[in-house]
């Protein structure tokens, strides 16, 4: 779980994937205003996952949080931690 504290309250994200992903600039690669593009992004996350929670339902209209960081000494690879906003 990832918890983001805001003045309006806490946002709880349930982690569903950890992925070894390319170093593309994600907001430029995917048009997140288009649900088909969001589905493509989610498929790419699943296909590149080191760990994927198959027991979690993830839909294109879910609120998705992606955290990205370096992955070892590989310049063309990023490690992504991806979660969806929980209603809890």
mmCIF file of C-alpha atoms in Angstrom:
data_model
loop_
_atom_site.group_PDB
_atom_site.id
_atom_site.type_symbol
_atom_site.label_atom_id
_atom_site.label_comp_id
_atom_site.label_asym_id
_atom_site.label_seq_id
_atom_site.Cartn_x
_atom_site.Cartn_y
_atom_site.Cartn_z
ATOM 1 C CA UNK A 1 0.000 0.000 0.000
ATOM 2 C CA UNK A 2 1.085 3.537 -0.778
ATOM 3 C CA UNK A 3 -0.485 6.289 1.319
ATOM 4 C CA UNK A 4 -0.400 9.912 0.220
ATOM 5 C CA UNK A 5 -1.380 12.384 2.923
ATOM 6 C CA UNK A 6 -3.173 15.537 1.697
ATOM 7 C CA UNK A 7 -5.062 18.335 3.422
ATOM 8 C CA UNK A 8 -8.288 16.828 2.076
ATOM 9 C CA UNK A 9 -7.443 13.411 3.521
ATOM 10 C CA UNK A 10 -5.410 10.307 2.804
ATOM 11 C CA UNK A 11 -5.238 8.601 -0.585
ATOM 12 C CA UNK A 12 -4.625 4.854 -0.360
ATOM 13 C CA UNK A 13 -3.196 3.089 -3.405
ATOM 14 C CA UNK A 14 -3.034 -0.697 -3.586
ATOM 15 C CA UNK A 15 0.090 -1.867 -5.413
ATOM 16 C CA UNK A 16 -0.698 -4.271 -8.239
ATOM 17 C CA UNK A 17 2.562 -4.358 -10.188
ATOM 18 C CA UNK A 18 6.300 -3.915 -10.008
ATOM 19 C CA UNK A 19 7.706 -3.684 -13.520
ATOM 20 C CA UNK A 20 11.057 -3.545 -15.236
ATOM 21 C CA UNK A 21 10.077 -0.968 -17.874
ATOM 22 C CA UNK A 22 11.766 0.936 -20.682
ATOM 23 C CA UNK A 23 12.951 4.466 -20.020
ATOM 24 C CA UNK A 24 10.341 6.054 -22.295
ATOM 25 C CA UNK A 25 8.820 9.272 -21.004
ATOM 26 C CA UNK A 26 5.490 7.732 -20.009
ATOM 27 C CA UNK A 27 3.283 10.876 -20.292
ATOM 28 C CA UNK A 28 4.612 11.380 -23.813
ATOM 29 C CA UNK A 29 4.331 7.711 -24.838
ATOM 30 C CA UNK A 30 0.718 7.224 -23.700
ATOM 31 C CA UNK A 31 -2.286 9.537 -24.099
ATOM 32 C CA UNK A 32 -3.993 9.030 -20.748
ATOM 33 C CA UNK A 33 -7.089 10.951 -21.875
ATOM 34 C CA UNK A 34 -7.851 8.009 -24.208
ATOM 35 C CA UNK A 35 -9.110 4.817 -22.472
ATOM 36 C CA UNK A 36 -7.596 2.616 -25.212
ATOM 37 C CA UNK A 37 -4.196 4.165 -24.507
ATOM 38 C CA UNK A 38 -4.658 3.553 -20.783
ATOM 39 C CA UNK A 39 -5.468 -0.091 -21.564
ATOM 40 C CA UNK A 40 -2.291 -0.289 -23.684
ATOM 41 C CA UNK A 41 -0.291 1.158 -20.776
ATOM 42 C CA UNK A 42 -1.790 -1.348 -18.321
ATOM 43 C CA UNK A 43 -1.049 -4.211 -20.748
ATOM 44 C CA UNK A 44 2.544 -3.002 -21.132
ATOM 45 C CA UNK A 45 2.865 -2.864 -17.337
ATOM 46 C CA UNK A 46 1.551 -6.419 -17.027
ATOM 47 C CA UNK A 47 3.795 -7.706 -19.831
ATOM 48 C CA UNK A 48 6.900 -6.196 -18.234
ATOM 49 C CA UNK A 49 6.075 -7.042 -14.629
ATOM 50 C CA UNK A 50 8.498 -8.634 -12.232
ATOM 51 C CA UNK A 51 5.567 -9.051 -9.853
ATOM 52 C CA UNK A 52 1.909 -8.678 -10.884
ATOM 53 C CA UNK A 53 -1.104 -9.167 -8.607
ATOM 54 C CA UNK A 54 -3.391 -11.283 -10.771
ATOM 55 C CA UNK A 55 -5.983 -11.315 -7.990
ATOM 56 C CA UNK A 56 -6.641 -7.564 -8.386
ATOM 57 C CA UNK A 57 -9.060 -6.147 -10.941
ATOM 58 C CA UNK A 58 -7.507 -3.213 -12.780
ATOM 59 C CA UNK A 59 -9.558 -1.233 -15.302
ATOM 60 C CA UNK A 60 -8.711 1.646 -17.639
ATOM 61 C CA UNK A 61 -10.979 3.992 -15.674
ATOM 62 C CA UNK A 62 -9.219 3.305 -12.333
ATOM 63 C CA UNK A 63 -7.068 6.032 -10.811
ATOM 64 C CA UNK A 64 -3.512 4.753 -11.340
ATOM 65 C CA UNK A 65 -0.375 5.928 -9.548
ATOM 66 C CA UNK A 66 3.020 5.147 -11.088
ATOM 67 C CA UNK A 67 6.280 5.613 -9.197
ATOM 68 C CA UNK A 68 9.393 5.385 -11.360
ATOM 69 C CA UNK A 69 13.042 5.064 -10.368
ATOM 70 C CA UNK A 70 16.371 3.875 -11.748
ATOM 71 C CA UNK A 71 16.977 0.165 -12.180
ATOM 72 C CA UNK A 72 20.508 -0.960 -11.252
ATOM 73 C CA UNK A 73 23.117 0.338 -13.708
ATOM 74 C CA UNK A 74 20.917 0.058 -16.797
ATOM 75 C CA UNK A 75 20.334 3.466 -18.400
ATOM 76 C CA UNK A 76 17.468 2.288 -20.652
ATOM 77 C CA UNK A 77 15.469 0.609 -17.877
ATOM 78 C CA UNK A 78 13.224 1.979 -15.130
ATOM 79 C CA UNK A 79 11.667 0.215 -12.156
ATOM 80 C CA UNK A 80 7.971 1.063 -11.829
ATOM 81 C CA UNK A 81 5.751 0.522 -8.792
ATOM 82 C CA UNK A 82 2.119 0.826 -9.901
ATOM 83 C CA UNK A 83 -1.015 1.021 -7.772
ATOM 84 C CA UNK A 84 -4.694 1.861 -8.027
ATOM 85 C CA UNK A 85 -6.650 4.182 -5.772
ATOM 86 C CA UNK A 86 -8.561 2.221 -3.179
ATOM 87 C CA UNK A 87 -12.030 3.309 -2.091
ATOM 88 C CA UNK A 88 -11.219 2.301 1.489
#
